[in-house]
GROMACS .gro file of N, CA and C in nm:
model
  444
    1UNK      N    1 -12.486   0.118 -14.015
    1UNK     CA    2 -12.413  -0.005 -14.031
    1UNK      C    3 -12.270   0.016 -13.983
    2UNK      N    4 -12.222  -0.113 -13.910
    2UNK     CA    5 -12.087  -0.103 -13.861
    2UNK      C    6 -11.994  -0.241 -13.955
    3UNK      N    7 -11.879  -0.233 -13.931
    3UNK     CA    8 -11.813  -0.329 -13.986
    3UNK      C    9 -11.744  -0.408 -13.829
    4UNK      N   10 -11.763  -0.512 -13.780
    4UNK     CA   11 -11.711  -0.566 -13.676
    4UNK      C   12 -11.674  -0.738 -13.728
    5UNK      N   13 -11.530  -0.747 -13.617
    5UNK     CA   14 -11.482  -0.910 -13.626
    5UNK      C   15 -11.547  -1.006 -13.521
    6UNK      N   16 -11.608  -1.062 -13.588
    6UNK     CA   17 -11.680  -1.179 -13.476
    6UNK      C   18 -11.533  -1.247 -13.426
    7UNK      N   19 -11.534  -1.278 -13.262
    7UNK     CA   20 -11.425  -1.296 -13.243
    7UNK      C   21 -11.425  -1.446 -13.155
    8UNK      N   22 -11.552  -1.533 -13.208
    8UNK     CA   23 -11.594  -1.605 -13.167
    8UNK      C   24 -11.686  -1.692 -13.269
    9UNK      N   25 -11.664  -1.818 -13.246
    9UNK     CA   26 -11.763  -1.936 -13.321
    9UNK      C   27 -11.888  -1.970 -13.235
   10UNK      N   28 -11.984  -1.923 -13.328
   10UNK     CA   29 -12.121  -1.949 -13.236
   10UNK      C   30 -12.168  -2.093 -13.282
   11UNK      N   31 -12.244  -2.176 -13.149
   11UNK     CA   32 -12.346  -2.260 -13.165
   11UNK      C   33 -12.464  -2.230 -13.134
   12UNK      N   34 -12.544  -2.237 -13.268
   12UNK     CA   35 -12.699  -2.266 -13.249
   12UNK      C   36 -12.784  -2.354 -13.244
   13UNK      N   37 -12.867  -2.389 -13.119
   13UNK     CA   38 -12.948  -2.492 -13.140
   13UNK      C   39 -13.095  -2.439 -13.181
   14UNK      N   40 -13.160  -2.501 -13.279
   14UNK     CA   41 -13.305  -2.417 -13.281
   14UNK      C   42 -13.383  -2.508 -13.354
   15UNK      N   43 -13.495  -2.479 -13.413
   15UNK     CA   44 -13.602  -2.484 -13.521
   15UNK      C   45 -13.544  -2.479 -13.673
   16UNK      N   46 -13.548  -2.581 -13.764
   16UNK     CA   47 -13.515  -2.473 -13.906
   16UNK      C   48 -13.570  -2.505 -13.965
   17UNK      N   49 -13.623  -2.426 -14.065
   17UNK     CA   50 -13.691  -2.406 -14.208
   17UNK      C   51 -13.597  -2.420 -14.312
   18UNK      N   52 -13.661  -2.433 -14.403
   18UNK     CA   53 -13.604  -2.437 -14.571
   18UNK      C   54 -13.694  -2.409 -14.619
   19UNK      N   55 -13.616  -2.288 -14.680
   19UNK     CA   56 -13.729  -2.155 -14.734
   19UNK      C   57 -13.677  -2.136 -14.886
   20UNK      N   58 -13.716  -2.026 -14.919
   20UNK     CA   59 -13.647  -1.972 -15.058
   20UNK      C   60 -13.666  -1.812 -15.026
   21UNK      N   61 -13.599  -1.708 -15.111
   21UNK     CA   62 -13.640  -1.594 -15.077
   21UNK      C   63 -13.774  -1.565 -15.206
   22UNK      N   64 -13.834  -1.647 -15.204
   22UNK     CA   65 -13.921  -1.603 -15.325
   22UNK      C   66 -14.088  -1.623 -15.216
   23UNK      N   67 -14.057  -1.755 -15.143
   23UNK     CA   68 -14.188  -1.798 -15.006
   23UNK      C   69 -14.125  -1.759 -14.927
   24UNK      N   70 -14.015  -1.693 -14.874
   24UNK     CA   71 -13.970  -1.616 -14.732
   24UNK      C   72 -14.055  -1.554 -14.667
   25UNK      N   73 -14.142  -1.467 -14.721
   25UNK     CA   74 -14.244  -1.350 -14.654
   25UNK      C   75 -14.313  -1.440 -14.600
   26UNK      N   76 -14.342  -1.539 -14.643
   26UNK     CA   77 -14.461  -1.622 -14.626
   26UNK      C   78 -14.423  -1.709 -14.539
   27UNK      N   79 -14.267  -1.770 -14.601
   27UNK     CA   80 -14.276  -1.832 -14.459
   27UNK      C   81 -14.245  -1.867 -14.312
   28UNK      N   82 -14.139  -1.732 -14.275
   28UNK     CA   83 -14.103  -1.713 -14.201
   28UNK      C   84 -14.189  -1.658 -14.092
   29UNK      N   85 -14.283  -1.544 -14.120
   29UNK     CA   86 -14.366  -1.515 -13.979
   29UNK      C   87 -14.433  -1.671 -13.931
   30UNK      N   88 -14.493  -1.777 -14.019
   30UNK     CA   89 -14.519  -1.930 -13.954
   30UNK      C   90 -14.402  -2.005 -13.882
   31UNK      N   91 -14.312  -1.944 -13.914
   31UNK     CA   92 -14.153  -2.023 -13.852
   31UNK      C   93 -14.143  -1.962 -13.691
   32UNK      N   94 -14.205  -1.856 -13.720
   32UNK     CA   95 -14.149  -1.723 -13.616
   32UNK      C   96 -14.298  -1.802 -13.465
   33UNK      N   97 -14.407  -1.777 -13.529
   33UNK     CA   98 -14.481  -1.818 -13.465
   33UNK      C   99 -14.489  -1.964 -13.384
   34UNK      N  100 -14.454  -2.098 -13.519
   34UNK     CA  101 -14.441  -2.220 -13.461
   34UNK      C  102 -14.298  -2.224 -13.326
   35UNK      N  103 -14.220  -2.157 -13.330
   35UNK     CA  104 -14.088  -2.159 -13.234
   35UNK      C  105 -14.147  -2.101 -13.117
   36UNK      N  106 -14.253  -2.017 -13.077
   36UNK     CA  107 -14.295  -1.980 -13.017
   36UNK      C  108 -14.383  -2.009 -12.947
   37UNK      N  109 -14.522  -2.088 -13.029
   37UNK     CA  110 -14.630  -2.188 -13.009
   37UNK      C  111 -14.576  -2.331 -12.928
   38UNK      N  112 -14.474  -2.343 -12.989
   38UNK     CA  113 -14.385  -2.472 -12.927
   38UNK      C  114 -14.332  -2.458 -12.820
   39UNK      N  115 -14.293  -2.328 -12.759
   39UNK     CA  116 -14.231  -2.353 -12.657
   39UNK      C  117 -14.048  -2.384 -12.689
   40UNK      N  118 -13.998  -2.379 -12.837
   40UNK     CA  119 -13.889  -2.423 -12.864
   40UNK      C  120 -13.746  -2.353 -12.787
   41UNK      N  121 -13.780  -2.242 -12.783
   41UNK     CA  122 -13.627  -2.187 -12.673
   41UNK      C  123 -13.616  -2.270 -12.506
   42UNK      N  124 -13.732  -2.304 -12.453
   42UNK     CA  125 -13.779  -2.381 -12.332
   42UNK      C  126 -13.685  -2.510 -12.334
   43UNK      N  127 -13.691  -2.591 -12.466
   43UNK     CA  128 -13.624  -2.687 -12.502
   43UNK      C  129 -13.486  -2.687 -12.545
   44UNK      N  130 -13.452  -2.621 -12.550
   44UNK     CA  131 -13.297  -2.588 -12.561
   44UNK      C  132 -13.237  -2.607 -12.422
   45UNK      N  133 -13.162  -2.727 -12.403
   45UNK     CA  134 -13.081  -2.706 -12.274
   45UNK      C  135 -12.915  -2.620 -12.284
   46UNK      N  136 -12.890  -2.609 -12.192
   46UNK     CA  137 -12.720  -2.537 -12.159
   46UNK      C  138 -12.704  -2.412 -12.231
   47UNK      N  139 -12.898  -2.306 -12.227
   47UNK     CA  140 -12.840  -2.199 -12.307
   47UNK      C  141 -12.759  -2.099 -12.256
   48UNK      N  142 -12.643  -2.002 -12.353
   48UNK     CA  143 -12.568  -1.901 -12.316
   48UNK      C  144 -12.639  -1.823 -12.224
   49UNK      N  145 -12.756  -1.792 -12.313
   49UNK     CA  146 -12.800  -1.671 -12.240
   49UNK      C  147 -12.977  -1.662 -12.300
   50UNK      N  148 -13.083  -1.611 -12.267
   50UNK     CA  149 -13.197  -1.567 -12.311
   50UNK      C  150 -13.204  -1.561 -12.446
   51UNK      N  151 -13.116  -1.474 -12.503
   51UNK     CA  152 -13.099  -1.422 -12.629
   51UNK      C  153 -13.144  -1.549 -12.749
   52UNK      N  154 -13.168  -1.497 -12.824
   52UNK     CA  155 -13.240  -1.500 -12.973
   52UNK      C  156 -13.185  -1.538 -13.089
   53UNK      N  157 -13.184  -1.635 -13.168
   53UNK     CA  158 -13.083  -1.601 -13.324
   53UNK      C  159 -13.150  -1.642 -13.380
   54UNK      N  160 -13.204  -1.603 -13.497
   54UNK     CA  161 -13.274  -1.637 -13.669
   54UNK      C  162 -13.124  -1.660 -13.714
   55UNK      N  163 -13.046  -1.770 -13.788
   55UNK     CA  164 -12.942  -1.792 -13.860
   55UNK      C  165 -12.989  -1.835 -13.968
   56UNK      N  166 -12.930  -1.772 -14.068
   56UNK     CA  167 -12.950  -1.838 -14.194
   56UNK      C  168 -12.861  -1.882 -14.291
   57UNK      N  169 -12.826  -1.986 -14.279
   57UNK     CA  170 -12.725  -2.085 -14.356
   57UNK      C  171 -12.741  -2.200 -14.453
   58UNK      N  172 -12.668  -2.255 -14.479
   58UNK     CA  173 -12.688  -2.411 -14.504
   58UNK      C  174 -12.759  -2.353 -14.688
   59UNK      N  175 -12.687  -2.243 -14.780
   59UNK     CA  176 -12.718  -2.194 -14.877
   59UNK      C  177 -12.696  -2.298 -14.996
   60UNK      N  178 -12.815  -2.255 -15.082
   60UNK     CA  179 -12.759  -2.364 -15.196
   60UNK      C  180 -12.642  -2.314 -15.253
   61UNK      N  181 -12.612  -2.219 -15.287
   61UNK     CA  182 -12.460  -2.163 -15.368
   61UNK      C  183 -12.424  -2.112 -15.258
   62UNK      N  184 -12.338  -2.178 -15.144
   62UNK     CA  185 -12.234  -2.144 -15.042
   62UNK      C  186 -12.131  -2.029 -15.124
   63UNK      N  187 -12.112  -1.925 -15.045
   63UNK     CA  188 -12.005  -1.841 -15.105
   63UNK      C  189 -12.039  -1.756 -15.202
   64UNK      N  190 -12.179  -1.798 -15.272
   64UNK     CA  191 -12.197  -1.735 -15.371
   64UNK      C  192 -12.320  -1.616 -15.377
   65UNK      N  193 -12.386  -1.681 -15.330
   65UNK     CA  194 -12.551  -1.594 -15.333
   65UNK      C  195 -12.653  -1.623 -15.228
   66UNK      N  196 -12.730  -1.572 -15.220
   66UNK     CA  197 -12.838  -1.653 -15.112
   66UNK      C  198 -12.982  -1.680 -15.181
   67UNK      N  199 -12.961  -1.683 -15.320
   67UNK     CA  200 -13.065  -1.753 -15.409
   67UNK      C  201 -13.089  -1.908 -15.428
   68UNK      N  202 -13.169  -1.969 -15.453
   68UNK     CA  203 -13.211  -2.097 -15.445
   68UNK      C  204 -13.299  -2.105 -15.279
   69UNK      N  205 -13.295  -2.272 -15.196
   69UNK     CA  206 -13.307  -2.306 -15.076
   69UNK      C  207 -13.180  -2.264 -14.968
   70UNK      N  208 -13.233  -2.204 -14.849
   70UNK     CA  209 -13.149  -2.209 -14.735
   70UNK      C  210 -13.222  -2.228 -14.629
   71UNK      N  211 -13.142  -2.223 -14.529
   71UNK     CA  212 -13.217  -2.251 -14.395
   71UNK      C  213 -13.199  -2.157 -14.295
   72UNK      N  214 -13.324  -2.136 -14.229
   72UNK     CA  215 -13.348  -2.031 -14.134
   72UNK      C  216 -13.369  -2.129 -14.009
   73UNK      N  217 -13.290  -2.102 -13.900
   73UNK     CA  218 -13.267  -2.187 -13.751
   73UNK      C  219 -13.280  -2.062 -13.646
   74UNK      N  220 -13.389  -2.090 -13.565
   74UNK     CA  221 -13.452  -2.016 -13.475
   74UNK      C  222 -13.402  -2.073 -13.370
   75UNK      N  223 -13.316  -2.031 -13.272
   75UNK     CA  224 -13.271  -2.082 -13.159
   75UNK      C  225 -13.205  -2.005 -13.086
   76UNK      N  226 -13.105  -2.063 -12.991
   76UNK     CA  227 -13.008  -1.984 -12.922
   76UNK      C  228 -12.854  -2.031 -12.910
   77UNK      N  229 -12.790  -1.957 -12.834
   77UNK     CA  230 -12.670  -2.029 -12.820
   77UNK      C  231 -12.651  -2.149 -12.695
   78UNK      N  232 -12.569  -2.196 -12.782
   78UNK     CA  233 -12.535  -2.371 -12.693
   78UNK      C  234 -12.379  -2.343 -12.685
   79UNK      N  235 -12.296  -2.352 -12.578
   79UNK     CA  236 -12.185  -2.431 -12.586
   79UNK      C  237 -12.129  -2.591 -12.627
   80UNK      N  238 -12.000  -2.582 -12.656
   80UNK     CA  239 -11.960  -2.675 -12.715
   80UNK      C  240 -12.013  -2.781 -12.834
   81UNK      N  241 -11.999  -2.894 -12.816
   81UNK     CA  242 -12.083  -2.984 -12.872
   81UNK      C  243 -12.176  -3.101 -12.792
   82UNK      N  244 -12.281  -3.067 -12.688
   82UNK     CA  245 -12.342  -3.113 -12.650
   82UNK      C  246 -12.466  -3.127 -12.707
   83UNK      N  247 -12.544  -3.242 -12.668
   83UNK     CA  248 -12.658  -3.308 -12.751
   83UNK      C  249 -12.787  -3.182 -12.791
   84UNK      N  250 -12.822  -3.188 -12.942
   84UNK     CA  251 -12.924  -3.111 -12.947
   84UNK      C  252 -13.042  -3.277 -12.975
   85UNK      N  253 -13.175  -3.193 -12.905
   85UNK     CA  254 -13.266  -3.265 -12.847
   85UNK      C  255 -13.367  -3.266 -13.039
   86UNK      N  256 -13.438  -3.396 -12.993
   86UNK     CA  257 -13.529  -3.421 -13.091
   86UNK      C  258 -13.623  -3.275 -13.166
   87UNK      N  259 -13.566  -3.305 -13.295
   87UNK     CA  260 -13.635  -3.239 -13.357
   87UNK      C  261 -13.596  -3.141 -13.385
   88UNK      N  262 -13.485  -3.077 -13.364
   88UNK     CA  263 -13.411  -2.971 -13.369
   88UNK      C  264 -13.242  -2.943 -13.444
   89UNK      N  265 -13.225  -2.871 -13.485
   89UNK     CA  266 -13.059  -2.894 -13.512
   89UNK      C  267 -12.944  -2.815 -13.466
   90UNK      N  268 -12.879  -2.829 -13.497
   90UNK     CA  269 -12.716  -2.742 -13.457
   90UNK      C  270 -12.668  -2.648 -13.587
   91UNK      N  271 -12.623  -2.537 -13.548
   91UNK     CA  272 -12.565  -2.481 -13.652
   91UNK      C  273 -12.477  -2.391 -13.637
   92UNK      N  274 -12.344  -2.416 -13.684
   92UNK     CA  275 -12.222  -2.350 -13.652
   92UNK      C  276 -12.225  -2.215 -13.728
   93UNK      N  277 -12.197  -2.073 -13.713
   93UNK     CA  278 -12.136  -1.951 -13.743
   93UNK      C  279 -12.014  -1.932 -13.719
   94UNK      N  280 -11.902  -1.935 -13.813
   94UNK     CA  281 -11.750  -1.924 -13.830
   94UNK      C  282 -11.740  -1.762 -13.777
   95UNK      N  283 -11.631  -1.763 -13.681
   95UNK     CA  284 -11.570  -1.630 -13.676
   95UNK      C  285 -11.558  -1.566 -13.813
   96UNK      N  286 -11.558  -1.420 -13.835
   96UNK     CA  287 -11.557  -1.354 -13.925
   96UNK      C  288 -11.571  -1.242 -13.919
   97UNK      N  289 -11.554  -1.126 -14.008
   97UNK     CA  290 -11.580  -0.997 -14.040
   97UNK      C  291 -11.737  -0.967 -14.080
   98UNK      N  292 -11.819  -0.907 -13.996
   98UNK     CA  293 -11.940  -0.856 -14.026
   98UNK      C  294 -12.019  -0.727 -14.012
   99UNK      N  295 -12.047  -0.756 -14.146
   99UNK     CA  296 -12.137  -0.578 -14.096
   99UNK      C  297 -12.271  -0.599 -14.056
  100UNK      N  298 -12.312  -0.523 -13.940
  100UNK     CA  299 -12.391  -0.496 -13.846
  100UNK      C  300 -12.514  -0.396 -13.849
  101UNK      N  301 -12.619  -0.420 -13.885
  101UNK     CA  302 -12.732  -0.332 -13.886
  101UNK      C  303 -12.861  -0.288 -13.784
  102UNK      N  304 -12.848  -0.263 -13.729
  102UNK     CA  305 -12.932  -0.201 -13.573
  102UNK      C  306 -13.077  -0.197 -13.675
  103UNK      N  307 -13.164  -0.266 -13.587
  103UNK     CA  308 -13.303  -0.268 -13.625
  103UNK      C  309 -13.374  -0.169 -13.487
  104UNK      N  310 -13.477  -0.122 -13.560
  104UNK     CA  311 -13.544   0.023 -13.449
  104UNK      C  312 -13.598  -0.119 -13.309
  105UNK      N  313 -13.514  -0.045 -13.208
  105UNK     CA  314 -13.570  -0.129 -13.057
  105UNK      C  315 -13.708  -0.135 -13.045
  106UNK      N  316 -13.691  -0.306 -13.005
  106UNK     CA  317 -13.832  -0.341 -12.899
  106UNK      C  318 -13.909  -0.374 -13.070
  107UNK      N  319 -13.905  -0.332 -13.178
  107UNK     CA  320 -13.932  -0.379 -13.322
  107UNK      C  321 -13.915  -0.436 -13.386
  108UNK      N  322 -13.950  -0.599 -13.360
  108UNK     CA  323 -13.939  -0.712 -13.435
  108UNK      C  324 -13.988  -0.702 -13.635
  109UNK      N  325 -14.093  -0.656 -13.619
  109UNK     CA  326 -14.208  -0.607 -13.765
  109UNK      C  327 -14.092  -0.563 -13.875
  110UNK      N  328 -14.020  -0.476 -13.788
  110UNK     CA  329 -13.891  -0.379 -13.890
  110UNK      C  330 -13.791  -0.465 -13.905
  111UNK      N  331 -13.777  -0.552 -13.924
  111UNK     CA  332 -13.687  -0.668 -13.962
  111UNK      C  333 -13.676  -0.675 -14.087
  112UNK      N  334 -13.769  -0.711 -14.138
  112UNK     CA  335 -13.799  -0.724 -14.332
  112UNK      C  336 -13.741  -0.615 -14.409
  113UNK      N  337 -13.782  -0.520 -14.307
  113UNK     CA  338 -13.772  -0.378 -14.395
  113UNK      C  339 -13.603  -0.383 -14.388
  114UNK      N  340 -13.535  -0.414 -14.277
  114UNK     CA  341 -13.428  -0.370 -14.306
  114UNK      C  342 -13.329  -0.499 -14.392
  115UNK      N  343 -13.367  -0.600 -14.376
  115UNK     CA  344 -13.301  -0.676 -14.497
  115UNK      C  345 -13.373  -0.641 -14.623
  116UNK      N  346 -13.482  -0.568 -14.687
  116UNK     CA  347 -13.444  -0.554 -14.783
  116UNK      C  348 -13.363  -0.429 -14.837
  117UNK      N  349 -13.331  -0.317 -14.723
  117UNK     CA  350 -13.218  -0.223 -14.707
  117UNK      C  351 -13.105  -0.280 -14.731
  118UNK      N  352 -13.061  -0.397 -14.709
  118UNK     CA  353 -12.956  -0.511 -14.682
  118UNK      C  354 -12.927  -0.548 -14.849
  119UNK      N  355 -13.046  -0.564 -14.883
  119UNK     CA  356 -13.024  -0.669 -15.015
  119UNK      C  357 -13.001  -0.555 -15.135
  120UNK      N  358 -13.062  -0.417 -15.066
  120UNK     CA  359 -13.036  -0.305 -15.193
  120UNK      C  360 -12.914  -0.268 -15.250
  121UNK      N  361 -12.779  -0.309 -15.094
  121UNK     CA  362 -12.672  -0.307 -15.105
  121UNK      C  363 -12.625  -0.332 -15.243
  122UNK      N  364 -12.623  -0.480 -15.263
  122UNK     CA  365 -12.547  -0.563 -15.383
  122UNK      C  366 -12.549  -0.673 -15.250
  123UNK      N  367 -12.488  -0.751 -15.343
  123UNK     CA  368 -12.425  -0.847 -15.325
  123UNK      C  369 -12.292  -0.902 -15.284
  124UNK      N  370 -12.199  -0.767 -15.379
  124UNK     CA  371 -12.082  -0.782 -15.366
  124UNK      C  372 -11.980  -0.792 -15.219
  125UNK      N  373 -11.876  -0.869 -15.180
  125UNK     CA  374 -11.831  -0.852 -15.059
  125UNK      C  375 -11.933  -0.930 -14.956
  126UNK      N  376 -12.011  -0.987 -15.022
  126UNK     CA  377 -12.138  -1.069 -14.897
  126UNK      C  378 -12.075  -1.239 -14.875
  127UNK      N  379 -12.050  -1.281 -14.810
  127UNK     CA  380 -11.979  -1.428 -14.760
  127UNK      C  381 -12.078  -1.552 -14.819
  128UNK      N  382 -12.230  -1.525 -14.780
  128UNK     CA  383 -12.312  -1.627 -14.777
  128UNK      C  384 -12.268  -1.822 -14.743
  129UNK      N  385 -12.243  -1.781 -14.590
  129UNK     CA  386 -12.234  -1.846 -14.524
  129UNK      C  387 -12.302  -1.885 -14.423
  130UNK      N  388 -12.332  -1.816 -14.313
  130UNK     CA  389 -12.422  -1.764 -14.197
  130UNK      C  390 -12.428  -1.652 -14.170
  131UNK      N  391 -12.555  -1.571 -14.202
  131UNK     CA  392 -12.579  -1.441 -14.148
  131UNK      C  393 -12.688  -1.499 -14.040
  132UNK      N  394 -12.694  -1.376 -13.970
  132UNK     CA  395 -12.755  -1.415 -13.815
  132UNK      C  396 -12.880  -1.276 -13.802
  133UNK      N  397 -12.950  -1.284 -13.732
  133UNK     CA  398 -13.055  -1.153 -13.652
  133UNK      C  399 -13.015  -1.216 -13.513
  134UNK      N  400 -13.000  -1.090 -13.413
  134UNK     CA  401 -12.994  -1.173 -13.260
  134UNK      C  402 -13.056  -1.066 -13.223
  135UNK      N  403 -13.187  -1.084 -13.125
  135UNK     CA  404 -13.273  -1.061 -13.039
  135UNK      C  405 -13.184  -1.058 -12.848
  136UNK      N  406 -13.218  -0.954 -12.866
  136UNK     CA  407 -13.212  -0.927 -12.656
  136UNK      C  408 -13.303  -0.928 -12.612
  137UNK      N  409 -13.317  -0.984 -12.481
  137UNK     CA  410 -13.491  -1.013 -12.419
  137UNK      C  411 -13.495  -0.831 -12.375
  138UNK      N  412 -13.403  -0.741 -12.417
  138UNK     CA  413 -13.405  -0.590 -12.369
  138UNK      C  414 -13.484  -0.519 -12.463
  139UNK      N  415 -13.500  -0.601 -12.586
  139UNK     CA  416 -13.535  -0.537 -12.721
  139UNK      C  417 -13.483  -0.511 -12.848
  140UNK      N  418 -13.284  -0.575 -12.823
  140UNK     CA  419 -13.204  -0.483 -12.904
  140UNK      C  420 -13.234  -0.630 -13.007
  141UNK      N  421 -13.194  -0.559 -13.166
  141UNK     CA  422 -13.234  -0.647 -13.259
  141UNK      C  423 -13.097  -0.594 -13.370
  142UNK      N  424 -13.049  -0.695 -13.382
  142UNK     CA  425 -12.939  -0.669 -13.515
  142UNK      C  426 -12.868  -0.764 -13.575
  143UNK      N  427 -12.884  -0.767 -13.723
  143UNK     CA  428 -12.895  -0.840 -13.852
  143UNK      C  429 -12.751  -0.843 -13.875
  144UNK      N  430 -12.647  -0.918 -13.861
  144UNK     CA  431 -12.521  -0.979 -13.871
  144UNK      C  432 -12.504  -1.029 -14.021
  145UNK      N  433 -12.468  -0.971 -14.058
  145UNK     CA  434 -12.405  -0.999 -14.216
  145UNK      C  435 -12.274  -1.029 -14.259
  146UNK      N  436 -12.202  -1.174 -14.307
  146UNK     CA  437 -12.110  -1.196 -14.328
  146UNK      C  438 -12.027  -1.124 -14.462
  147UNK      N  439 -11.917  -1.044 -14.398
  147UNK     CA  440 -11.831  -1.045 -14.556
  147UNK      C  441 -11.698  -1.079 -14.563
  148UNK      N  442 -11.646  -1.085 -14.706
  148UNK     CA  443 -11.505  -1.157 -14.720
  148UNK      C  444 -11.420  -1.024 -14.709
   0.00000   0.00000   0.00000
């Protein structure tokens, strides 16, 4: 794990769920699959780049925890504020201080494992605002964690 300043406000356009972490297991590989089945990155116009983001925001206790409903948005990056297309939403990530966790390359599967490495932490010092996973079409995979 690294500690780095996002030095930039991301837009995501994607897919989102509203999950809980109690049906997460459950229901995220169907999230993972339907974004995929759909064709949903295809539909994204004016993307940055190839690249990947699972964001998860939009918490019931903002600031506080990531217990209750949140939302998981499967998409990519968009500049500015141009139109996101039917069926889909927008979701802003505030510049910030984050620590950074490298998931084993080309290994999507090892994702779980390492947020719950993540969650063994505590809590303490965690933003719960938008934490992010971003995917490289190279393989590289890493879990963006907001702290104050």
């Amino acid at each position: 794990m690294k500690t780095v300043t996002q030095s930039k406000t991301l837009r995501i356009v994607g897919l989102e769920l509203r999950t809980t972490n109690e049906t997460a297991f459950k229901d995220i590989p169907a999230h993972w699959q339907r974004f995929y089945q759909d064709g949903i990155l295809e539909k994204i116009p004016n993307k940055v780049s190839a690249d990947v983001y699972a964001v998860y925001t939009n918490f019931e206790n903002p600031g506080k925890n990531n217990l209750g409903t949140y939302s998981l948005i499967l998409g990519a990056e968009v500049p500015g504020q141009g139109p996101v297309p039917p069926g889909l939403v927008a979701a802003v990530v505030p510049q910030s201080k984050r620590q950074v966790f490298e998931v084993a390359k080309g290994h999507p599967e090892k994702v779980g494992e390492k947020w719950q490495e993540i969650w063994a932490l505590g809590s303490e010092g965690k933003a719960y605002l938008a934490d992010f996973e971003h995917y490289t079409p190279s393989g590289e995979i890493a879990i963006h964690v907001g702290v104050v």
